[in-house]
Structure formats: C-alpha cells, structure tokens
Short mmCIF file of C-alpha atoms in Angstrom, two decimals:
data_model
loop_
_atom_site.label_atom_id
_atom_site.label_comp_id
_atom_site.label_asym_id
_atom_site.label_seq_id
_atom_site.Cartn_x
_atom_site.Cartn_y
_atom_site.Cartn_z
CA MET A 1 -277.00 40.50 -183.89
CA ALA A 2 -278.82 37.22 -184.36
CA ALA A 3 -280.80 37.60 -181.16
CA ILE A 4 -283.46 39.80 -182.62
CA GLU A 5 -284.97 38.85 -185.86
CA GLU A 6 -286.57 41.62 -187.73
CA LEU A 7 -289.55 40.82 -189.76
CA SER A 8 -289.49 42.80 -192.94
CA PRO A 9 -292.78 43.62 -194.64
CA ALA A 10 -291.62 41.58 -197.53
CA SER A 11 -291.46 38.32 -195.72
CA GLY A 12 -295.01 37.43 -196.59
CA PRO A 13 -298.07 36.79 -194.42
CA VAL A 14 -297.03 35.79 -190.91
CA SER A 15 -299.38 33.40 -189.35
CA THR A 16 -300.74 34.95 -186.15
CA ARG A 17 -302.45 31.82 -184.98
CA PRO A 18 -300.10 29.32 -183.45
CA PRO A 19 -300.14 25.82 -184.95
CA GLU A 20 -302.43 23.14 -183.51
CA ASP A 21 -300.07 21.63 -181.00
CA GLU A 22 -299.34 25.02 -179.54
CA ILE A 23 -303.04 25.58 -179.08
CA ASP A 24 -303.18 22.39 -177.07
CA ASP A 25 -300.21 23.51 -175.00
CA ASP A 26 -301.90 26.78 -174.24
CA GLU A 27 -305.11 25.04 -173.22
CA ASP A 28 -303.15 22.62 -171.12
CA GLU A 29 -301.56 25.55 -169.40
CA ASP A 30 -305.02 26.94 -168.75
CA LEU A 31 -306.26 23.60 -167.43
CA ASP A 32 -303.44 23.53 -164.90
CA GLU A 33 -305.39 26.11 -162.95
CA THR A 34 -307.83 24.24 -160.69
CA LEU A 35 -311.48 25.09 -160.26
CA MET A 36 -310.86 26.55 -156.83
CA GLU A 37 -308.20 28.85 -158.12
CA ARG A 38 -310.46 30.06 -160.86
CA LEU A 39 -313.29 30.72 -158.43
CA TRP A 40 -310.89 32.46 -156.13
CA GLY A 41 -309.81 34.59 -159.01
CA LEU A 42 -313.40 35.74 -159.38
CA THR A 43 -313.33 37.27 -155.94
CA GLU A 44 -310.67 39.63 -157.02
CA MET A 45 -313.39 41.79 -158.48
CA PHE A 46 -314.51 42.93 -154.99
CA PRO A 47 -312.76 45.86 -153.37
CA ASP A 48 -310.13 45.15 -150.71
CA SER A 49 -312.21 46.33 -147.76
CA VAL A 50 -315.06 44.01 -148.65
CA ARG A 51 -312.65 41.13 -149.08
CA SER A 52 -310.91 41.70 -145.75
CA ALA A 53 -314.18 42.15 -143.88
CA ALA A 54 -315.54 38.93 -145.32
CA GLU A 55 -312.34 37.08 -144.44
CA VAL A 56 -312.33 38.35 -140.87
CA SER A 57 -315.96 37.52 -140.28
CA ALA A 58 -315.56 34.06 -141.76
CA GLN A 59 -312.58 33.29 -139.54
CA CYS A 60 -314.38 34.67 -136.47
CA SER A 61 -317.46 32.61 -137.05
CA VAL A 62 -315.45 29.43 -137.59
CA SER A 63 -313.44 29.90 -134.41
CA MET A 64 -316.53 30.84 -132.43
CA LEU A 65 -318.28 27.74 -133.68
CA LYS A 66 -315.35 25.59 -132.60
CA LYS A 67 -315.25 27.21 -129.17
CA PHE A 68 -318.97 26.86 -128.74
CA TYR A 69 -318.79 23.21 -129.70
CA SER A 70 -316.06 22.41 -127.20
CA PHE A 71 -317.77 24.50 -124.51
CA SER A 72 -321.05 22.71 -124.99
CA ARG A 73 -319.26 19.36 -124.81
CA SER A 74 -317.58 20.12 -121.51
CA ALA A 75 -320.69 21.82 -120.11
CA LEU A 76 -322.76 18.78 -120.95
CA TRP A 77 -320.23 16.50 -119.26
CA VAL A 78 -319.94 18.66 -116.14
CA GLY A 79 -323.70 19.08 -115.93
CA THR A 80 -324.43 15.40 -116.31
CA THR A 81 -321.87 14.18 -113.78
CA SER A 82 -322.80 16.83 -111.23
CA PHE A 83 -326.47 15.97 -111.63
CA MET A 84 -325.62 12.31 -111.16
CA ILE A 85 -323.81 13.02 -107.93
CA LEU A 86 -325.99 15.72 -106.42
CA VAL A 87 -329.53 14.88 -107.40
CA LEU A 88 -329.90 11.31 -108.62
CA PRO A 89 -329.60 9.41 -105.31
CA VAL A 90 -332.29 11.55 -103.68
CA VAL A 91 -334.59 11.10 -106.65
CA PHE A 92 -334.16 7.33 -106.54
CA GLU A 93 -334.79 7.15 -102.83
CA THR A 94 -337.88 9.35 -102.83
CA GLU A 95 -339.35 7.43 -105.73
CA ARG A 96 -338.71 4.17 -103.95
CA LEU A 97 -340.37 5.57 -100.84
CA GLN A 98 -343.39 6.64 -102.85
CA LEU A 99 -343.69 3.23 -104.46
CA GLU A 100 -343.48 1.55 -101.08
CA GLN A 101 -346.17 3.80 -99.66
CA GLN A 102 -348.36 3.15 -102.68
CA GLN A 103 -347.89 -0.56 -102.27
CA LEU A 104 -348.77 -0.35 -98.60
CA GLN A 105 -351.87 1.61 -99.42
CA GLN A 106 -352.88 -0.93 -102.02
CA GLN A 107 -352.37 -3.75 -99.58
CA ARG A 108 -354.42 -1.94 -96.98
CA GLN A 109 -357.11 -1.39 -99.57
CA ILE A 110 -357.21 -5.05 -100.50
CA LEU A 111 -357.19 -6.16 -96.91
CA LEU A 112 -359.69 -3.81 -95.36
CA GLY A 113 -361.95 -2.74 -98.20
CA PRO A 114 -361.96 0.23 -100.56
CA ASN A 115 -363.07 2.87 -98.07
CA THR A 116 -360.12 2.51 -95.80
CA ALA A 117 -357.64 3.35 -98.52
CA VAL A 118 -357.84 7.07 -97.70
CA SER A 119 -354.60 8.22 -96.17
CA GLY A 120 -355.11 8.50 -92.45
CA GLY A 121 -357.44 5.52 -92.41
CA MET A 122 -356.90 3.61 -89.22
CA PRO A 123 -354.66 0.66 -89.79
CA GLY A 124 -355.87 -1.04 -86.65
CA MET A 125 -359.37 -1.77 -87.84
CA MET A 126 -359.61 -5.50 -88.08
CA PRO A 127 -362.79 -7.29 -89.06
CA PRO A 128 -364.45 -8.72 -85.97
CA ALA A 129 -363.15 -12.17 -85.16
CA PRO A 130 -365.73 -14.92 -84.92
CA GLY A 131 -366.53 -15.16 -81.24
CA LYS A 132 -366.98 -18.40 -79.38
CA MET A 133 -370.48 -19.04 -78.26
CA MET B 1 -297.98 23.05 -86.07
CA GLY B 2 -300.88 20.98 -84.86
CA GLY B 3 -304.09 22.96 -84.83
CA VAL B 4 -306.28 23.46 -81.81
CA LEU B 5 -308.71 20.56 -81.55
CA ALA B 6 -312.43 21.22 -81.49
CA ALA B 7 -313.51 22.39 -78.10
CA SER B 8 -316.95 20.84 -78.08
CA PRO B 9 -317.38 17.61 -76.13
CA PRO B 10 -318.22 14.44 -78.03
CA PRO B 11 -321.78 13.22 -77.89
CA PRO B 12 -321.57 9.88 -76.08
CA ALA B 13 -322.62 11.96 -73.11
CA ALA B 14 -325.88 12.50 -74.93
CA GLY B 15 -326.47 8.84 -75.56
CA SER B 16 -325.41 7.41 -72.25
CA SER B 17 -328.34 8.72 -70.30
CA ALA B 18 -330.84 7.27 -72.75
CA SER B 19 -330.16 3.57 -72.76
CA PRO B 20 -327.72 1.01 -71.47
CA GLY B 21 -326.49 0.28 -74.96
CA LEU B 22 -324.77 3.44 -76.10
CA THR B 23 -325.61 3.90 -79.73
CA VAL B 24 -324.01 7.20 -80.67
CA PRO B 25 -320.43 6.73 -81.87
CA PRO B 26 -317.98 9.38 -80.76
CA GLY B 27 -317.34 12.04 -83.29
CA PHE B 28 -320.70 11.78 -85.06
CA GLY B 29 -323.44 14.33 -84.55
CA MET B 30 -322.29 17.24 -82.45
CA PRO B 31 -324.67 18.50 -79.77
CA SER B 32 -326.69 21.27 -81.34
CA VAL B 33 -326.16 24.83 -80.23
CA SER B 34 -329.34 26.24 -78.81
CA THR B 35 -330.22 29.51 -80.46
CA VAL B 36 -333.43 30.24 -78.62
CA VAL B 37 -334.02 33.98 -78.39
CA PRO B 38 -335.36 34.98 -74.96
CA PRO B 39 -337.72 37.96 -74.40
CA ALA B 40 -336.08 41.38 -74.23
CA GLU B 41 -336.49 41.91 -70.51
CA SER B 42 -334.53 38.85 -69.44
CA PRO B 43 -330.74 39.02 -69.37
CA LEU B 44 -328.70 38.18 -72.41
CA PRO B 45 -328.13 34.47 -73.02
CA ASN B 46 -324.79 32.79 -72.97
CA PRO B 47 -323.46 32.83 -76.51
CA GLY B 48 -322.06 29.30 -76.46
CA ALA B 49 -318.57 28.13 -77.20
CA PHE B 50 -316.36 30.12 -79.54
CA ASP B 51 -315.69 27.23 -81.85
CA GLU B 52 -319.39 26.66 -82.41
CA CYS B 53 -319.78 29.88 -84.37
CA HIS B 54 -319.14 28.39 -87.78
CA ARG B 55 -320.11 24.88 -86.75
CA ARG B 56 -323.73 24.99 -87.80
CA CYS B 57 -322.90 25.93 -91.34
CA LYS B 58 -320.08 23.43 -91.57
CA GLU B 59 -322.32 20.58 -90.48
CA VAL B 60 -324.40 20.99 -93.60
CA PHE B 61 -321.46 20.15 -95.84
CA PRO B 62 -320.54 16.55 -96.65
CA LEU B 63 -317.35 15.04 -95.30
CA GLN B 64 -314.97 13.61 -97.81
CA MET B 65 -313.93 10.05 -97.26
CA GLU B 66 -312.36 7.42 -99.45
CA GLY B 67 -312.06 3.72 -99.28
CA VAL B 68 -314.10 1.27 -97.29
CA ARG B 69 -314.81 1.85 -93.64
CA VAL B 70 -316.49 -0.51 -91.22
CA VAL B 71 -317.24 0.69 -87.71
CA VAL B 72 -318.62 -1.47 -84.95
CA ASN B 73 -319.89 0.26 -81.82
CA LYS B 74 -320.57 -1.71 -78.73
CA GLY B 75 -321.91 -0.33 -75.51
CA LEU B 76 -320.68 -2.28 -72.56
CA SER B 77 -322.51 -0.36 -69.89
CA ASN B 78 -324.15 2.94 -69.16
CA HIS B 79 -320.76 4.54 -68.79
CA PHE B 80 -318.51 2.67 -71.15
CA GLN B 81 -318.54 2.25 -74.88
CA VAL B 82 -316.07 0.61 -77.20
CA ASN B 83 -315.67 0.93 -80.96
CA HIS B 84 -313.63 -0.88 -83.56
CA SER B 85 -313.09 0.63 -86.96
CA VAL B 86 -311.35 -0.78 -89.99
CA LEU B 87 -310.44 1.56 -92.79
CA LEU B 88 -309.36 0.10 -96.13
CA SER B 89 -307.91 3.01 -97.98
CA THR B 90 -307.32 3.39 -101.71
CA THR B 91 -304.73 6.13 -101.46
CA GLY B 92 -302.97 5.60 -98.15
CA ASP B 93 -302.48 2.79 -95.70
CA SER B 94 -305.28 0.65 -94.38
CA SER B 95 -305.65 0.76 -90.65
CA TYR B 96 -307.52 -0.58 -87.69
CA ARG B 97 -308.48 1.66 -84.80
CA PHE B 98 -309.71 0.70 -81.42
CA GLY B 99 -311.48 3.35 -79.40
CA ALA B 100 -313.01 3.54 -75.97
CA THR B 101 -315.26 6.12 -74.36
CA PHE B 102 -315.89 6.50 -70.71
CA VAL B 103 -318.57 8.80 -69.35
CA GLY B 104 -318.68 9.65 -65.69
CA SER B 105 -321.63 10.16 -63.44
CA LYS B 106 -321.54 13.85 -62.58
CA GLN B 107 -324.54 15.27 -64.38
CA THR B 108 -324.66 18.93 -65.27
CA GLY B 109 -327.41 19.12 -67.84
CA PRO B 110 -330.22 17.11 -69.39
CA ALA B 111 -327.87 14.97 -71.42
CA GLU B 112 -324.41 15.94 -70.28
CA PHE B 113 -322.36 13.82 -68.01
CA PHE B 114 -318.82 14.47 -66.90
CA PRO B 115 -315.98 13.54 -66.92
CA VAL B 116 -315.77 12.28 -70.48
CA MET B 117 -312.69 10.36 -71.53
CA VAL B 118 -312.29 9.39 -75.16
CA GLY B 119 -309.32 7.57 -76.55
CA ASP B 120 -308.42 5.60 -79.59
CA MET B 121 -305.37 3.78 -80.74
CA ASP B 122 -304.21 2.87 -84.20
CA ASN B 123 -302.69 -0.40 -85.34
CA SER B 124 -299.34 1.41 -85.64
CA GLY B 125 -299.57 2.68 -82.10
CA SER B 126 -300.76 6.24 -82.67
CA LEU B 127 -302.93 7.42 -79.84
CA ASN B 128 -305.58 10.13 -79.64
CA ALA B 129 -306.93 10.91 -76.20
CA GLN B 130 -309.23 13.56 -74.79
CA ILE B 131 -310.38 14.17 -71.25
CA ILE B 132 -313.19 16.66 -70.69
CA HIS B 133 -314.30 17.58 -67.24
CA GLN B 134 -316.59 20.14 -65.66
CA VAL B 135 -314.35 21.41 -62.89
CA THR B 136 -316.81 23.83 -61.34
CA SER B 137 -320.32 24.85 -62.37
CA ARG B 138 -318.94 27.45 -64.74
CA VAL B 139 -315.54 26.13 -65.74
CA ARG B 140 -315.04 23.27 -68.11
CA SER B 141 -311.61 22.03 -68.99
CA LYS B 142 -310.19 19.70 -71.56
CA LEU B 143 -306.89 17.90 -72.07
CA ALA B 144 -305.99 16.40 -75.40
CA PHE B 145 -303.05 14.30 -76.52
CA GLN B 146 -302.09 13.00 -79.90
CA THR B 147 -299.15 10.78 -80.75
CA GLN B 148 -297.72 9.53 -84.00
CA GLN B 149 -296.54 6.03 -83.11
CA GLN B 150 -294.63 6.73 -79.94
CA LYS B 151 -293.81 10.40 -80.44
CA PHE B 152 -296.08 13.03 -78.94
CA VAL B 153 -297.24 15.35 -81.68
CA ASN B 154 -299.92 17.36 -79.94
CA TRP B 155 -300.61 18.00 -76.29
CA GLN B 156 -302.87 20.76 -75.21
CA GLY B 157 -305.08 21.83 -72.39
CA ASP B 158 -307.81 24.39 -72.23
CA ALA B 159 -310.19 25.94 -69.76
CA GLU B 160 -313.52 27.50 -70.68
CA PHE B 161 -315.39 29.86 -68.42
CA ARG B 162 -319.07 30.49 -69.10
CA GLY B 163 -320.37 33.67 -67.57
CA GLU B 164 -323.86 35.10 -67.69
CA ASP B 165 -323.62 36.44 -71.18
CA PHE B 166 -320.07 35.72 -72.23
CA THR B 167 -317.70 32.83 -72.76
CA ALA B 168 -313.95 33.01 -72.30
CA THR B 169 -311.55 30.24 -73.24
CA VAL B 170 -307.83 29.92 -72.81
CA THR B 171 -305.95 27.16 -74.60
CA LEU B 172 -302.35 26.20 -74.14
CA GLY B 173 -300.99 24.15 -77.02
CA ASN B 174 -297.80 22.11 -77.13
CA PRO B 175 -296.16 23.89 -74.21
CA ASP B 176 -292.53 23.01 -73.97
CA VAL B 177 -290.85 24.60 -70.98
CA LEU B 178 -287.40 23.28 -71.83
CA ALA B 179 -287.39 24.62 -75.38
CA GLY B 180 -289.40 27.71 -74.57
CA SER B 181 -292.01 27.14 -77.24
CA GLY B 182 -295.74 26.86 -77.27
CA ILE B 183 -298.98 28.31 -78.47
CA VAL B 184 -301.46 30.24 -76.38
CA VAL B 185 -304.93 30.88 -77.75
CA ALA B 186 -307.45 33.11 -76.01
CA HIS B 187 -311.09 33.34 -77.09
CA TYR B 188 -313.76 35.70 -75.89
CA LEU B 189 -317.37 35.79 -77.04
CA GLN B 190 -319.94 38.23 -75.70
CA SER B 191 -323.68 38.49 -76.29
CA VAL B 192 -324.45 42.07 -77.26
CA THR B 193 -328.12 41.59 -78.03
CA PRO B 194 -330.15 38.39 -77.83
CA ALA B 195 -329.42 37.81 -81.50
CA LEU B 196 -325.94 39.28 -81.91
CA ALA B 197 -322.74 37.97 -80.40
CA LEU B 198 -319.32 39.53 -80.90
CA GLY B 199 -315.98 38.17 -79.96
CA GLY B 200 -312.32 37.97 -80.63
CA GLU B 201 -309.49 35.49 -80.81
CA LEU B 202 -305.83 36.00 -80.04
CA VAL B 203 -303.22 33.41 -80.97
CA TYR B 204 -299.71 33.83 -79.69
CA HIS B 205 -297.07 31.36 -80.76
CA ARG B 206 -293.49 31.22 -79.72
CA ARG B 207 -290.52 29.19 -80.81
CA PRO B 208 -286.91 29.71 -79.77
CA GLY B 209 -285.92 32.72 -81.76
CA GLU B 210 -289.31 33.52 -83.21
CA GLU B 211 -292.62 34.68 -81.86
CA GLY B 212 -295.74 36.08 -83.39
CA SER B 213 -299.40 36.67 -82.84
CA VAL B 214 -302.55 36.58 -84.91
CA THR B 215 -305.78 38.26 -83.94
CA SER B 216 -309.23 38.00 -85.39
CA LEU B 217 -312.70 39.30 -84.68
CA VAL B 218 -315.91 37.30 -84.85
CA GLY B 219 -319.48 38.42 -85.20
CA ARG B 220 -322.50 36.14 -85.24
CA TYR B 221 -326.09 37.11 -85.91
CA THR B 222 -328.89 34.65 -85.26
CA GLY B 223 -332.22 35.17 -86.96
CA SER B 224 -335.44 33.22 -86.79
CA ASN B 225 -334.25 30.47 -89.08
CA TYR B 226 -330.79 31.56 -90.08
CA VAL B 227 -327.37 32.15 -88.61
CA ALA B 228 -324.79 34.44 -90.19
CA THR B 229 -321.22 34.50 -88.94
CA VAL B 230 -318.26 36.58 -90.03
CA THR B 231 -314.64 36.15 -88.93
CA LEU B 232 -312.13 38.81 -89.89
CA GLY B 233 -308.51 38.47 -89.02
CA SER B 234 -304.99 39.15 -90.08
CA ALA B 235 -304.83 35.62 -91.44
CA GLY B 236 -307.86 35.99 -93.67
CA ALA B 237 -311.61 36.24 -93.63
CA HIS B 238 -314.26 33.61 -93.24
CA ALA B 239 -317.98 34.21 -93.60
CA SER B 240 -320.73 31.64 -93.35
CA TYR B 241 -324.49 31.70 -93.67
CA TYR B 242 -326.78 28.92 -92.53
CA HIS B 243 -330.44 28.80 -93.44
CA LYS B 244 -333.09 26.32 -92.44
CA ALA B 245 -335.59 26.35 -95.26
CA ASN B 246 -337.99 23.79 -93.84
CA ASP B 247 -337.97 20.61 -91.82
CA GLN B 248 -336.27 18.75 -94.57
CA LEU B 249 -333.87 21.17 -96.20
CA GLN B 250 -330.99 23.10 -94.68
CA VAL B 251 -328.69 25.25 -96.75
CA GLY B 252 -325.26 26.69 -96.04
CA VAL B 253 -323.03 29.10 -97.93
CA GLU B 254 -319.42 29.63 -96.96
CA PHE B 255 -316.83 32.11 -98.12
CA GLU B 256 -313.16 31.80 -97.21
CA ALA B 257 -310.29 34.07 -98.04
CA SER B 258 -306.77 33.27 -96.92
CA ALA B 259 -304.11 35.93 -96.80
CA ARG B 260 -301.27 33.45 -96.65
CA MET B 261 -302.24 31.44 -99.69
CA GLN B 262 -303.77 34.40 -101.49
CA ASP B 263 -306.86 32.61 -102.62
CA THR B 264 -310.58 32.71 -101.99
CA SER B 265 -313.21 30.07 -102.28
CA VAL B 266 -316.96 29.93 -102.08
CA SER B 267 -318.90 26.79 -101.33
CA PHE B 268 -322.56 26.04 -101.30
CA GLY B 269 -323.91 23.06 -99.41
CA TYR B 270 -327.26 21.59 -98.62
CA GLN B 271 -328.62 18.85 -96.40
CA LEU B 272 -331.79 16.97 -97.14
CA ASP B 273 -333.45 14.91 -94.38
CA VAL B 274 -336.04 12.37 -95.38
CA PRO B 275 -336.88 10.67 -92.09
CA LYS B 276 -339.53 8.47 -93.70
CA ALA B 277 -336.87 6.87 -95.85
CA ASN B 278 -334.26 7.06 -93.04
CA LEU B 279 -332.11 9.09 -95.34
CA VAL B 280 -329.77 12.02 -94.83
CA PHE B 281 -328.29 13.45 -98.02
CA LYS B 282 -325.65 16.18 -98.06
CA GLY B 283 -324.34 17.80 -101.21
CA SER B 284 -321.89 20.57 -101.93
CA VAL B 285 -320.64 22.61 -104.87
CA ASP B 286 -317.39 24.51 -104.65
CA SER B 287 -315.74 27.31 -106.55
CA ASN B 288 -312.72 25.05 -107.07
CA TRP B 289 -314.90 22.96 -109.38
CA VAL B 290 -315.41 20.27 -106.75
CA VAL B 291 -318.78 18.56 -106.50
CA GLY B 292 -319.45 16.15 -103.67
CA ALA B 293 -322.25 14.31 -102.00
CA THR B 294 -322.81 12.01 -99.05
CA LEU B 295 -325.72 9.69 -98.55
CA GLU B 296 -326.39 8.13 -95.18
CA LYS B 297 -329.13 5.58 -94.84
CA LYS B 298 -330.26 3.62 -91.83
CA LEU B 299 -330.99 0.07 -92.79
CA LEU B 300 -333.70 -0.69 -90.29
CA PRO B 301 -334.64 -3.04 -88.61
CA LEU B 302 -330.98 -3.97 -88.17
CA PRO B 303 -328.91 -1.35 -86.34
CA LEU B 304 -326.93 -0.74 -89.51
CA SER B 305 -326.12 2.52 -91.15
CA LEU B 306 -324.79 2.80 -94.68
CA LEU B 307 -322.71 5.75 -95.81
CA LEU B 308 -321.94 6.42 -99.48
CA CYS B 309 -319.73 9.29 -100.48
CA SER B 310 -318.36 10.57 -103.73
CA PHE B 311 -316.39 13.66 -104.62
CA LEU B 312 -315.63 14.77 -108.13
CA ASN B 313 -313.02 17.35 -109.06
CA HIS B 314 -313.87 18.62 -112.52
CA GLN B 315 -310.69 20.60 -112.92
CA LYS B 316 -308.33 17.69 -112.29
CA ASN B 317 -310.87 15.14 -113.52
CA LYS B 318 -310.49 12.98 -110.42
CA VAL B 319 -313.08 11.09 -108.45
CA GLN B 320 -312.91 9.93 -104.86
CA CYS B 321 -315.52 7.44 -103.72
CA GLY B 322 -315.97 5.80 -100.41
CA PHE B 323 -318.47 3.76 -98.57
CA GLY B 324 -318.86 2.80 -94.99
CA ILE B 325 -321.01 0.68 -92.77
CA THR B 326 -321.61 1.43 -89.12
CA VAL B 327 -322.89 -1.37 -86.94
CA GLY B 328 -324.47 -0.48 -83.66
#
C-alpha cells in the first residue's frame, strides 16, 4: 500500500508551485514545440470543413502552378524551334533581297541622278557620250 | 511487297526539247497536271493519270533527306543525259549512284518525247530501270525493274489507256508464273463533270496458298484555285486539299487514316516561291509532332542549286538535317 500516498489535512501547507528547476523543465518542455507547430496549432480553431477546403485548394493551386510552369517551358521550346525551322530562313532571305534591291536603287540614284531613283526608272538611260567631232 | 512505282514519266522529256544541254535531273519536278476547265458545251476533258490525283498536294510538302548529297548532271546530247550522285549518309551507308537517261525522238506533245529510258546503278550493284513508251496514240506503257545487288526485287509492267474522258490503267507487278504469285492493279478514272472526276482502284495479290484483294474509290474536285481529293478504301482513307493562295504561296492539307495500323495523321504543308531571290521554301507541320522544312536556292550565275533540309521530331526530340548541292 505504499503506491498511493494520502495527504492528510494535518500534513501542513503543501506547496502547489513546483520548485524552480521544475519550472525550467516545464518551460523547456514548452520550448520543444517549434514555432511552426505552434502556428499550426492555431489553425485548429477553424472547423474541419474550412480546414479541408483550404488544404485542397492549396494543393490544387500548387500542382497547377507546377504543371503550368512545365507546360510553358516545353511550349516555349517547341515554339522557338519550330519558328526557327519554319519561318526564319524565309525571313532572312527576304530581308537580304530587300537590302540588295535597296542597294541597287541607291547605286542607280548615285549614278543617274536623284530623279531616276523611282522604281521603274529606266536603267538603260546613260548620259550622252562625248561625240567625236 | 514492293509498291507500285509512280506512273508518271520523268521530266527529262520536258527538258530535252529546250536545249542541247539537258538541265532537268530525273526525278525532280513532275510535269504539272493541267486542270483547265473547258466550257460546258465541249466534251469532258481527260482526267489525267490515276496516280496524279494526290500528287499536287504532295508536291507542296518537303522531302526528308539526311546527310550530304552532291549531284552532277551532264547533258551529252539532245537525247542523252548522265548524272552522278554521291550521298554521304549519317544513318546508313554512303553510296555513289550513276544514272543515265535516254529520250527518243517520237514526239507526242509539246514537251513529251518517247521512248524514255531511265536507269541508275548503285556502287553495290543495285539497279533501277524504267522504260516508258507511247505504243499507240492512246496507249502508254511502262516497264520497271529494281534489283538489290544482283537479286531482282521488283519487276512490273503497266499499260495506260487514255480515252476521251476516262483513263484506265492495268499494272502487273512481280508476276511469277512458276510460283503462281503476283499483283494485279487496275485503275479507272472518269470525268463526270468538267470539275469532278471519280474513279476506283482494285488491287489483287496472290501468293501460293493466299490471295486477297483491296478496293478503293477516288473522287477529285477541281475548283478555280484548289483541288480536293478523297480516297476511300478498305485499307484506309486519304483526303487531301491543295490551295493556291497567290503566285507565291501554295498550301496543302492532308489527312490519312490507315485501317491496318489503326492510326490517323494530319499534316499541313506550304510552299513559298520567291523567284526574285531564286528561292523555293517548303515547310510542313504534322500531327505526329514533326516539323520540317526544305530550302532550295539557285546560286546564279553558276548552274548550282543548294538544298537545305531539316526535320525535327518534338516527341522523340530528334533532328535530321541534310544538305545537297546540284550541279548542272
């Protein structure tokens, strides 16, 4: 019968506050809980339906963001390489052609005077050669 | 089994009448099918060869090639042309081919001369040969042989009869009397209205112990600047649409469904001609995630032609590039 000790009213004032080192132990036990766990504990005040809805929407949005990110990566790659193959050579060639035509026009302008630079100006108009007397 | 070779004659016949130096290499640039629509009172026009139905749309698409290819064409006379081609391949074996084309002197049209004999031989001894001849004014016949080193792989003969408003062709492929095997293909194409042509194809193949036949129907509608063709058969369906947007741009859309392989594919192709820059650009996008383009540029004033080609398969992430130079 030594397991349970009965306190008789005659045993004097029983200290209800634990001694100093026990206080430290208790606070240490409290400090073992991290900040995240304490914040998480705060969420327990919301009802279950609100908690589950928030969890589901958070997971959905994270996974959708990941999918969107990987989709935009592959779409950008596919778009860029297809553009390179399908459109770029033609663009280069037509620009080169335009530059050549511009250069020809400029040369014609320099050679024959400013009025003949109009497209369709006759290229065969040479200034009259000095004739022999 | 070896497929039926294209029935249309190669174009050296078109080049030989123009100049002593033949400049058109065999196999490039098929003669165009005339789709002129006559007035309603005149009789229906001949619809052309059966194999040409899908040809116009297919010509818009780029051809896939890989490796380096150098082709030298030399015309020796009005009737004879020789070509050497070296192919350095990245995936297979490199090879050298020697080809010769002979064009006879019987003239049937503005640029068609018969008989036409085309042959080429590989460095390993494989031979391809074709003989096309206009037997009578309405009947044209062709014999084709193909060997793999010294073994005959393909031998076929066909006869095409062009009536007033219909074309009938019979082709006999790989006939082997001793083994009792062979393939017989019969084509018939009829002009129903000046714009619409309907026809059918019957393929009968026979091997010892097995025989079968495949039929298909073909319809082709020609508009002012478009051609729509549909082929429906027991082996699948094939529809193609060709549209000429303007002088520079031609567009083709093709849909293929195969019953044997249980798959369908759609491809979109375009061809851009810039004659001022001596440029022909062909591009295509496929439903199998394949993107490809071909650029062909004439490097004047030399008789050189440069061909750049690249195909990209997005699904398998593989690229195939090739370039070629044609001299002469």
